[in-house]
C-alpha cells in the first residue's frame, strides 16, 4: 500500500508482522557472507612507532638555536625528502615490496608512499609554534615486513634531522663568515677614511674649539705685547737717534762756532712724534693730550720749514773714524736697537701668522664638524654591523658545535616499531556488521517494493483510499458464513483480499 495513502505506525507494524521473514533472511545471510569475505581479502598489517622531539639540552639564554624553522615545516620538508624516489627505491628493493611481477617500479614507489603514514601529535607540553612529536606507520601485507620498513623510515627521519640541522648550522656559519669579511673590509675602509680626515683637519676637529679659542686669546695677548714692545723699542731708537744727532751737532758746533741748531728742533720733533705714537696706542684721536701733541708737532714743523735748510748729515749707525767715543757708543746702541726691532717685527709677524691660522681653524670648524659627524656616523654604523655579525658568528659557531655534539633539538624514538599481531585490514567484526547493515537495508528495500506493488484492500482506510467513498457500516462475521476468499502469495502464504478484523466491509457507492 505504499504510495497509495499515508501509513500509520500500526500499518508499519502490520507490514513488518506480515513480511518479517523478508527482513530476517538477508540480515542473517549477509553478515555470514561478510565474515567469509575476510578470509578472501589480502590482509594488511600496520606497524607504528612514536618519535618525540626533544628540545636542546643547553638553555637558549646561553646558546641560541640556529635552526628556528617551525617543526611542522621542517617535518614536511623531511617527509618530501624521505619519500623521494632516491630514498624509497633502495628500501623497496631491499625488502622486495609489492613484488608481484606486474607492477612497475614507479607504481611500487607510489604504493609505498601511500602506505607510509606521518601523523603529528599534539599535547599540552607542546610548544606554541611546534609539535612535540609524530607517529610513523607503514602498512604491508606481512607483519614482519611492516615492522622492518617502519624502522627503516624511522631511522631515515632521525638521521635526516641530525644531518639537516648540522648542515643548516654549518651553512649559517659559513654565510656569517663571508658577511663578516665584507663588513671588516668596509670597516677598515671607514677607519682609513677617518684617519685621513683627522690628519688633514688636525686642530679643526670637534672638541678643539675651546683650545683654539684659548690659543687665539693667548696669541692676541702676545701680539699686543709685541706691538707695545715694538713701539717702545722704536721710541727708544728715536730717542737714541735724537741723542746721536745732538752729539753730532755738538761735535759740529765745536768745530764750527755760530752755526744754527736745527738738530735740536729735529730732536724735539722726534720726541713729540714718539709721544704721539704712545698716546694714540692707548687713547682716541679726541683725547686732549693727543690733540695738544699733534698741535705742537704741527707748529714745530712749520717753524722748521721757515728756518734755513741746514746741511744735516743723515743719521747712521755705521761707525765713522771721526766720531767721538760717546758717539760711537750711541751708534752701537742704535745698531743693537735696530736689530732688536727687526727681531721683534719678525716675532710679531710670526704671531700674526699663527693668529691667522687659529682664526681659520675657528672659522672652518662648523663645516669640518658636519663632515666629521658624517664620517664618524658611517664608521659607527660599520662598527656596529661588524660587532653584530661577529656576535652572531660566535653564536653560530657554538650552535654548530652544539649540533655536532648532538646536544641540540633532536628526535628521540619513544617506541620502537611494533610487530602487529592482527591485521589492520580486513576487520572481521566490521565486515560482519557491514553485512548485517547491507542485509537489513536490502530486506527493507524488498519489503518497500512489495508493498508498493501490492494493491490488496485490507481495511476501511484502503477502501477510502481507492474509492473516496464513506463507509456506511461494518458487519462482522458470525463464523458460519462463506469463508473469506484468499489468494496465495509468495512462499504459499494466503491473505484475505478484504478484511477488517473479523468484519466484512460495506461501502456506499455513487
mmCIF file of C-alpha atoms in Angstrom, residues 334-506:
data_model
loop_
_atom_site.group_PDB
_atom_site.id
_atom_site.type_symbol
_atom_site.label_atom_id
_atom_site.label_comp_id
_atom_site.label_asym_id
_atom_site.label_seq_id
_atom_site.Cartn_x
_atom_site.Cartn_y
_atom_site.Cartn_z
ATOM 1 C CA UNK A 334 121.446 102.321 17.932
ATOM 2 C CA UNK A 335 122.594 99.338 15.897
ATOM 3 C CA UNK A 336 121.554 96.961 18.676
ATOM 4 C CA UNK A 337 118.164 98.633 18.821
ATOM 5 C CA UNK A 338 117.706 98.235 15.076
ATOM 6 C CA UNK A 339 118.481 94.538 15.373
ATOM 7 C CA UNK A 340 116.080 94.184 18.312
ATOM 8 C CA UNK A 341 113.349 95.987 16.375
ATOM 9 C CA UNK A 342 113.884 93.722 13.387
ATOM 10 C CA UNK A 343 113.683 90.635 15.598
ATOM 11 C CA UNK A 344 110.584 91.977 17.298
ATOM 12 C CA UNK A 345 108.972 92.593 13.908
ATOM 13 C CA UNK A 346 109.710 89.004 12.893
ATOM 14 C CA UNK A 347 108.200 87.791 16.158
ATOM 15 C CA UNK A 348 105.189 89.974 15.536
ATOM 16 C CA UNK A 349 104.799 88.573 12.022
ATOM 17 C CA UNK A 350 105.081 85.011 13.348
ATOM 18 C CA UNK A 351 102.399 85.689 15.952
ATOM 19 C CA UNK A 352 100.171 87.253 13.330
ATOM 20 C CA UNK A 353 100.621 84.248 11.029
ATOM 21 C CA UNK A 354 99.825 81.869 13.854
ATOM 22 C CA UNK A 355 96.872 84.024 14.773
ATOM 23 C CA UNK A 356 95.513 83.793 11.236
ATOM 24 C CA UNK A 357 95.918 80.015 11.387
ATOM 25 C CA UNK A 358 93.816 79.724 14.514
ATOM 26 C CA UNK A 359 91.265 82.189 13.176
ATOM 27 C CA UNK A 360 90.942 79.962 10.107
ATOM 28 C CA UNK A 361 90.503 76.908 12.363
ATOM 29 C CA UNK A 362 87.768 78.581 14.336
ATOM 30 C CA UNK A 363 86.019 79.827 11.188
ATOM 31 C CA UNK A 364 86.091 76.442 9.426
ATOM 32 C CA UNK A 365 85.105 74.376 12.474
ATOM 33 C CA UNK A 366 81.323 74.156 11.658
ATOM 34 C CA UNK A 367 81.879 72.751 8.152
ATOM 35 C CA UNK A 368 84.579 70.374 9.373
ATOM 36 C CA UNK A 369 82.351 69.258 12.232
ATOM 37 C CA UNK A 370 79.490 68.450 9.850
ATOM 38 C CA UNK A 371 81.688 66.324 7.597
ATOM 39 C CA UNK A 372 83.390 64.733 10.602
ATOM 40 C CA UNK A 373 79.997 63.712 12.018
ATOM 41 C CA UNK A 374 79.045 62.122 8.702
ATOM 42 C CA UNK A 375 82.274 60.100 8.604
ATOM 43 C CA UNK A 376 82.077 59.078 12.257
ATOM 44 C CA UNK A 377 78.422 58.114 11.817
ATOM 45 C CA UNK A 378 79.306 55.835 8.901
ATOM 46 C CA UNK A 379 82.202 54.424 10.896
ATOM 47 C CA UNK A 380 79.964 53.799 13.915
ATOM 48 C CA UNK A 381 77.385 52.091 11.716
ATOM 49 C CA UNK A 382 80.055 49.898 10.117
ATOM 50 C CA UNK A 383 81.498 49.114 13.549
ATOM 51 C CA UNK A 384 78.066 48.200 14.970
ATOM 52 C CA UNK A 385 77.314 45.996 11.966
ATOM 53 C CA UNK A 386 80.693 44.302 12.300
ATOM 54 C CA UNK A 387 80.208 43.729 16.052
ATOM 55 C CA UNK A 388 76.717 42.334 15.459
ATOM 56 C CA UNK A 389 77.975 39.952 12.780
ATOM 57 C CA UNK A 390 80.879 38.902 14.990
ATOM 58 C CA UNK A 391 78.484 38.153 17.836
ATOM 59 C CA UNK A 392 76.206 36.193 15.529
ATOM 60 C CA UNK A 393 79.171 34.277 14.138
ATOM 61 C CA UNK A 394 80.266 33.279 17.632
ATOM 62 C CA UNK A 395 76.705 32.211 18.422
ATOM 63 C CA UNK A 396 76.551 30.238 15.201
ATOM 64 C CA UNK A 397 79.857 28.521 15.946
ATOM 65 C CA UNK A 398 78.597 27.480 19.357
ATOM 66 C CA UNK A 399 75.317 26.298 17.841
ATOM 67 C CA UNK A 400 77.227 24.326 15.217
ATOM 68 C CA UNK A 401 79.339 22.682 17.911
ATOM 69 C CA UNK A 402 76.145 22.022 19.844
ATOM 70 C CA UNK A 403 74.618 20.251 16.851
ATOM 71 C CA UNK A 404 77.860 18.342 16.263
ATOM 72 C CA UNK A 405 77.724 17.079 19.850
ATOM 73 C CA UNK A 406 74.038 16.221 19.390
ATOM 74 C CA UNK A 407 73.043 18.491 22.264
ATOM 75 C CA UNK A 408 70.536 20.484 20.235
ATOM 76 C CA UNK A 409 66.989 19.688 19.271
ATOM 77 C CA UNK A 410 66.742 16.073 18.117
ATOM 78 C CA UNK A 411 64.299 13.264 17.513
ATOM 79 C CA UNK A 412 64.061 10.592 20.176
ATOM 80 C CA UNK A 413 62.360 7.270 19.457
ATOM 81 C CA UNK A 414 59.911 6.583 22.258
ATOM 82 C CA UNK A 415 58.520 3.307 20.936
ATOM 83 C CA UNK A 416 60.320 1.030 18.532
ATOM 84 C CA UNK A 417 58.178 -0.176 15.602
ATOM 85 C CA UNK A 418 55.810 -2.833 16.874
ATOM 86 C CA UNK A 419 55.185 -6.234 15.313
ATOM 87 C CA UNK A 420 51.425 -6.224 14.608
ATOM 88 C CA UNK A 421 49.663 -9.332 15.877
ATOM 89 C CA UNK A 422 46.417 -8.809 13.974
ATOM 90 C CA UNK A 423 45.836 -7.370 10.542
ATOM 91 C CA UNK A 424 44.606 -3.825 10.368
ATOM 92 C CA UNK A 425 42.520 -4.798 7.327
ATOM 93 C CA UNK A 426 40.099 -6.536 6.971
ATOM 94 C CA UNK A 427 38.376 -6.322 10.339
ATOM 95 C CA UNK A 428 36.038 -9.299 10.669
ATOM 96 C CA UNK A 429 33.697 -7.574 13.077
ATOM 97 C CA UNK A 430 33.432 -4.593 10.741
ATOM 98 C CA UNK A 431 32.736 -6.836 7.761
ATOM 99 C CA UNK A 432 30.067 -8.811 9.711
ATOM 100 C CA UNK A 433 28.447 -5.623 10.944
ATOM 101 C CA UNK A 434 28.563 -4.186 7.448
ATOM 102 C CA UNK A 435 26.972 -7.368 6.068
ATOM 103 C CA UNK A 436 24.217 -7.106 8.633
ATOM 104 C CA UNK A 437 23.580 -3.480 7.692
ATOM 105 C CA UNK A 438 23.525 -4.346 3.981
ATOM 106 C CA UNK A 439 21.173 -7.296 4.554
ATOM 107 C CA UNK A 440 18.888 -5.180 6.667
ATOM 108 C CA UNK A 441 18.808 -2.457 4.055
ATOM 109 C CA UNK A 442 18.148 -4.959 1.291
ATOM 110 C CA UNK A 443 15.261 -6.519 3.228
ATOM 111 C CA UNK A 444 13.704 -3.134 3.834
ATOM 112 C CA UNK A 445 14.050 -2.304 0.174
ATOM 113 C CA UNK A 446 12.331 -5.541 -0.879
ATOM 114 C CA UNK A 447 9.509 -5.008 1.615
ATOM 115 C CA UNK A 448 9.007 -1.454 0.400
ATOM 116 C CA UNK A 449 8.957 -2.621 -3.205
ATOM 117 C CA UNK A 450 6.412 -5.393 -2.495
ATOM 118 C CA UNK A 451 4.214 -3.050 -0.553
ATOM 119 C CA UNK A 452 4.355 -0.537 -3.344
ATOM 120 C CA UNK A 453 3.230 -3.155 -5.873
ATOM 121 C CA UNK A 454 0.592 -4.661 -3.539
ATOM 122 C CA UNK A 455 -2.967 -3.324 -4.282
ATOM 123 C CA UNK A 456 -4.882 -5.518 -1.838
ATOM 124 C CA UNK A 457 -7.667 -3.848 0.243
ATOM 125 C CA UNK A 458 -7.333 -4.802 3.872
ATOM 126 C CA UNK A 459 -9.283 -2.215 5.867
ATOM 127 C CA UNK A 460 -11.696 0.691 5.563
ATOM 128 C CA UNK A 461 -8.777 3.127 5.092
ATOM 129 C CA UNK A 462 -7.739 1.202 1.985
ATOM 130 C CA UNK A 463 -11.382 1.395 0.700
ATOM 131 C CA UNK A 464 -11.429 5.129 1.240
ATOM 132 C CA UNK A 465 -8.043 5.414 -0.470
ATOM 133 C CA UNK A 466 -9.273 3.581 -3.570
ATOM 134 C CA UNK A 467 -12.973 4.702 -3.782
ATOM 135 C CA UNK A 468 -13.015 8.030 -1.945
ATOM 136 C CA UNK A 469 -16.467 6.939 -0.582
ATOM 137 C CA UNK A 470 -17.517 6.860 3.072
ATOM 138 C CA UNK A 471 -18.121 3.506 4.750
ATOM 139 C CA UNK A 472 -21.684 3.122 5.946
ATOM 140 C CA UNK A 473 -21.162 0.184 8.185
ATOM 141 C CA UNK A 474 -19.102 -2.782 9.171
ATOM 142 C CA UNK A 475 -20.715 -6.206 9.540
ATOM 143 C CA UNK A 476 -18.785 -8.759 11.478
ATOM 144 C CA UNK A 477 -18.528 -12.427 10.602
ATOM 145 C CA UNK A 478 -20.738 -14.730 12.612
ATOM 146 C CA UNK A 479 -18.432 -17.674 11.878
ATOM 147 C CA UNK A 480 -20.887 -19.631 9.721
ATOM 148 C CA UNK A 481 -20.792 -17.695 6.511
ATOM 149 C CA UNK A 482 -18.726 -18.375 3.482
ATOM 150 C CA UNK A 483 -15.029 -18.239 4.107
ATOM 151 C CA UNK A 484 -13.210 -15.189 3.012
ATOM 152 C CA UNK A 485 -11.635 -15.629 -0.350
ATOM 153 C CA UNK A 486 -7.923 -15.600 -0.051
ATOM 154 C CA UNK A 487 -5.199 -15.631 -2.643
ATOM 155 C CA UNK A 488 -1.859 -17.331 -2.455
ATOM 156 C CA UNK A 489 1.080 -15.099 -2.056
ATOM 157 C CA UNK A 490 4.844 -15.593 -2.122
ATOM 158 C CA UNK A 491 6.092 -18.742 -0.317
ATOM 159 C CA UNK A 492 2.473 -20.181 -0.397
ATOM 160 C CA UNK A 493 1.083 -17.823 2.238
ATOM 161 C CA UNK A 494 -2.563 -16.765 1.804
ATOM 162 C CA UNK A 495 -4.105 -13.460 2.799
ATOM 163 C CA UNK A 496 -7.642 -12.142 2.551
ATOM 164 C CA UNK A 497 -8.325 -9.573 -0.073
ATOM 165 C CA UNK A 498 -10.678 -7.546 2.144
ATOM 166 C CA UNK A 499 -10.620 -7.698 5.926
ATOM 167 C CA UNK A 500 -11.458 -5.586 8.860
ATOM 168 C CA UNK A 501 -10.647 -7.784 11.709
ATOM 169 C CA UNK A 502 -13.448 -10.349 11.523
ATOM 170 C CA UNK A 503 -15.888 -7.944 9.963
ATOM 171 C CA UNK A 504 -16.968 -7.627 6.274
ATOM 172 C CA UNK A 505 -16.912 -4.176 4.900
ATOM 173 C CA UNK A 506 -19.840 -2.374 3.251
#
